[in-house]
Coordinates of N, CA and C in Angstrom, one line a residue:
X1 N -5.2 10.2 -0.5 CA -4.1 9.6 0.3 C -3.2 10.6 0.9
X2 N -2.9 10.5 2.1 CA -2.0 11.4 2.8 C -0.6 10.8 2.6
X3 N 0.2 11.5 1.8 CA 1.5 11.0 1.4 C 2.6 11.1 2.4
X4 N 2.3 11.6 3.6 CA 3.2 11.6 4.7 C 2.8 10.7 5.8
X5 N 2.0 9.7 5.5 CA 1.6 8.7 6.5 C 2.7 7.7 6.6
X6 N 3.2 7.5 7.8 CA 4.3 6.6 8.0 C 4.0 5.2 7.9
X7 N 2.7 4.8 8.1 CA 2.4 3.4 8.0 C 2.0 3.0 6.5
X8 N 2.3 3.8 5.6 CA 1.9 3.6 4.2 C 2.5 2.3 3.6
X9 N 3.8 2.0 4.0 CA 4.5 0.8 3.6 C 5.6 0.6 4.5
X10 N 6.2 -0.7 4.5 CA 7.3 -1.0 5.3 C 8.5 -0.1 5.0
X11 N 9.1 0.5 5.9 CA 10.2 1.4 5.7 C 11.4 0.7 5.0
X12 N 12.1 1.5 4.1 CA 13.2 1.0 3.4 C 14.4 1.9 3.7
X13 N 15.5 1.2 4.0 CA 16.8 2.0 4.2 C 17.6 1.9 2.9
X14 N 18.0 3.1 2.5 CA 18.8 3.2 1.3 C 20.2 3.8 1.6
X15 N 21.2 3.1 0.9 CA 22.6 3.6 1.0 C 22.9 4.4 -0.2
X16 N 22.7 5.7 -0.2 CA 22.9 6.5 -1.4 C 24.4 7.0 -1.4
X17 N 24.8 7.4 -2.6 CA 26.1 8.1 -2.7 C 26.0 9.6 -2.6
X18 N 27.0 10.2 -2.2 CA 27.0 11.7 -2.2 C 26.6 12.3 -0.8
X19 N 26.0 13.4 -0.9 CA 25.6 14.3 0.2 C 24.8 13.5 1.3
X20 N 23.7 13.0 0.8 CA 22.8 12.2 1.7 C 23.0 10.8 1.6
X21 N 23.9 10.2 2.4 CA 24.4 8.9 2.1 C 23.5 7.8 2.6
X22 N 22.9 7.9 3.8 CA 22.0 6.9 4.3 C 20.6 7.5 4.6
X23 N 19.6 7.0 4.0 CA 18.3 7.5 4.2 C 17.3 6.4 4.5
X24 N 16.3 6.7 5.3 CA 15.2 5.8 5.6 C 14.0 6.3 5.0
X25 N 13.3 5.6 4.1 CA 12.1 6.0 3.4 C 10.9 5.4 4.2
X26 N 10.2 6.3 4.9 CA 9.0 5.8 5.6 C 7.7 6.2 5.0
X27 N 7.7 7.2 4.2 CA 6.5 7.8 3.7 C 6.6 8.0 2.2
X28 N 5.5 8.2 1.5 CA 5.5 8.6 0.1 C 6.2 9.9 -0.1
X29 N 6.0 10.8 0.9 CA 6.7 12.1 0.8 C 8.2 12.0 0.9
X30 N 8.7 11.1 1.8 CA 10.1 10.8 1.8 C 10.6 10.3 0.5
X31 N 9.9 9.4 -0.1 CA 10.3 8.8 -1.3 C 10.3 9.8 -2.5
X32 N 9.3 10.6 -2.5 CA 9.3 11.7 -3.6 C 10.5 12.6 -3.5
X33 N 10.8 13.0 -2.3 CA 12.0 13.9 -2.1 C 13.3 13.2 -2.5
X34 N 13.5 11.9 -2.1 CA 14.7 11.2 -2.4 C 14.8 11.0 -3.9
X35 N 13.7 10.6 -4.6 CA 13.7 10.3 -6.0 C 14.0 11.6 -6.8
X36 N 13.6 12.7 -6.4 CA 13.8 14.0 -7.1 C 15.1 14.6 -6.7
X37 N 15.4 14.7 -5.5 CA 16.6 15.4 -5.0 C 17.9 14.6 -4.9
X38 N 17.8 13.4 -4.4 CA 19.0 12.6 -4.0 C 19.4 11.4 -4.9
X39 N 18.5 11.1 -5.8 CA 18.8 9.9 -6.6 C 20.0 10.1 -7.6
X40 N 20.9 9.1 -7.7 CA 22.1 9.4 -8.4 C 21.9 9.5 -10.0
X41 N 20.8 9.0 -10.5 CA 20.6 9.1 -11.9 C 19.1 9.2 -12.2
X42 N 18.8 10.0 -13.2 CA 17.4 10.1 -13.6 C 17.0 9.6 -14.9
X43 N 17.8 8.7 -15.5 CA 17.5 8.2 -16.8 C 17.3 6.7 -16.9
X44 N 17.2 6.0 -15.8 CA 16.9 4.6 -15.8 C 15.5 4.3 -16.0
X45 N 15.2 3.1 -16.6 CA 13.8 2.7 -16.9 C 13.1 2.5 -15.6
X46 N 13.7 1.8 -14.6 CA 13.1 1.5 -13.3 C 12.9 2.8 -12.5
X47 N 13.9 3.7 -12.6 CA 13.7 5.0 -12.0 C 12.5 5.7 -12.4
X48 N 12.3 5.8 -13.7 CA 11.1 6.5 -14.3 C 9.8 5.8 -13.8
X49 N 9.9 4.5 -13.8 CA 8.7 3.7 -13.3 C 8.4 4.0 -11.8
X50 N 9.5 4.1 -11.0 CA 9.3 4.4 -9.6 C 8.7 5.8 -9.4
X51 N 9.2 6.8 -10.1 CA 8.6 8.1 -10.0 C 7.1 8.1 -10.4
X52 N 6.8 7.5 -11.4 CA 5.4 7.3 -11.8 C 4.6 6.6 -10.8
X53 N 5.2 5.5 -10.2 CA 4.5 4.8 -9.2 C 4.3 5.6 -7.9
X54 N 5.2 6.5 -7.6 CA 5.1 7.4 -6.4 C 4.0 8.3 -6.6
X55 N 3.9 8.9 -7.8 CA 2.8 9.8 -8.1 C 1.4 9.1 -8.0
X56 N 1.4 7.9 -8.6 CA 0.2 7.1 -8.6 C -0.2 6.7 -7.2
X57 N 0.8 6.4 -6.3 CA 0.4 6.0 -4.9 C 0.0 7.2 -4.1
X58 N 0.6 8.4 -4.4 CA 0.1 9.6 -3.7 C -1.3 9.9 -4.1
X59 N -1.6 9.7 -5.4 CA -3.0 10.1 -5.8 C -4.0 8.9 -5.5
X60 N -3.5 7.8 -4.9 CA -4.4 6.7 -4.6 C -4.7 5.8 -5.7
X61 N -4.0 5.9 -6.8 CA -4.3 5.0 -7.9 C -3.7 3.6 -7.8
X62 N -2.6 3.5 -7.0 CA -2.1 2.2 -6.7 C -1.8 2.1 -5.2
X63 N -1.6 0.9 -4.6 CA -1.3 0.7 -3.2 C 0.1 1.2 -2.9
X64 N 0.4 1.7 -1.8 CA 1.7 2.1 -1.4 C 2.7 1.0 -1.5
X65 N 2.3 -0.2 -1.2 CA 3.2 -1.4 -1.3 C 3.6 -1.7 -2.7
X66 N 2.7 -1.4 -3.7 CA 3.1 -1.5 -5.1 C 4.2 -0.5 -5.4
X67 N 4.1 0.7 -4.9 CA 5.2 1.7 -5.1 C 6.5 1.2 -4.5
X68 N 6.4 0.6 -3.3 CA 7.6 0.2 -2.6 C 8.4 -0.8 -3.5
X69 N 7.6 -1.7 -4.1 CA 8.3 -2.7 -5.0 C 9.0 -2.0 -6.2
X70 N 8.4 -0.9 -6.7 CA 9.0 -0.2 -7.8 C 10.2 0.6 -7.3
X71 N 10.2 1.1 -6.1 CA 11.3 1.7 -5.5 C 12.5 0.8 -5.3
X72 N 12.2 -0.4 -4.9 CA 13.3 -1.4 -4.7 C 13.9 -1.8 -6.1
X73 N 13.1 -1.9 -7.1 CA 13.6 -2.2 -8.4 C 14.5 -1.1 -8.9
X74 N 14.1 0.2 -8.7 CA 14.9 1.3 -9.1 C 16.2 1.4 -8.3
X75 N 16.2 1.0 -7.0 CA 17.4 1.0 -6.2 C 18.3 0.0 -6.8
X76 N 17.8 -1.2 -7.1 CA 18.7 -2.3 -7.7 C 19.3 -1.8 -9.0
X77 N 18.5 -1.1 -9.9 CA 19.0 -0.6 -11.1 C 20.1 0.4 -11.0
X78 N 20.0 1.2 -9.9 CA 21.0 2.3 -9.7 C 22.2 1.8 -8.8
X79 N 22.1 0.5 -8.4 CA 23.2 0.0 -7.6 C 23.2 0.6 -6.1
X80 N 22.0 0.9 -5.7 CA 21.8 1.4 -4.3 C 21.4 0.2 -3.4
X81 N 22.1 0.0 -2.3 CA 21.7 -1.0 -1.4 C 20.5 -0.6 -0.7
X82 N 19.5 -1.5 -0.6 CA 18.2 -1.3 0.1 C 18.0 -2.4 1.1
X83 N 17.6 -1.9 2.3 CA 17.3 -2.9 3.3 C 15.9 -2.6 3.9
X84 N 15.1 -3.6 4.2 CA 13.9 -3.4 4.9 C 14.1 -3.1 6.4
X85 N 13.5 -2.0 6.8 CA 13.7 -1.6 8.2 C 12.6 -2.2 9.1
X86 N 13.0 -2.9 10.1 CA 12.1 -3.6 11.0 C 12.1 -2.9 12.3
X87 N 10.9 -2.5 12.8 CA 10.7 -1.8 14.1 C 10.1 -2.8 15.0
X88 N 10.5 -2.9 16.2 CA 10.0 -3.8 17.2 C 9.3 -3.0 18.3

């Protein structure tokens, strides 16, 4: 799996706190960077599940859309607003 393929899953906009306040996650590479560098907390159950799902999606063990669902659950757990980005 190419983890920087933009069509891997529907993009997600995240409203993070701190230095990188608004981010759009378009690829698994974007997601991995945000989860490791910009996520506000690294001890939530859904956060840990999202990190594992990201690794699993990068290695092709799960579909990128399954990872996207895990990312949305982790965002909810962390109080991060998440929006589906629609391109026309």
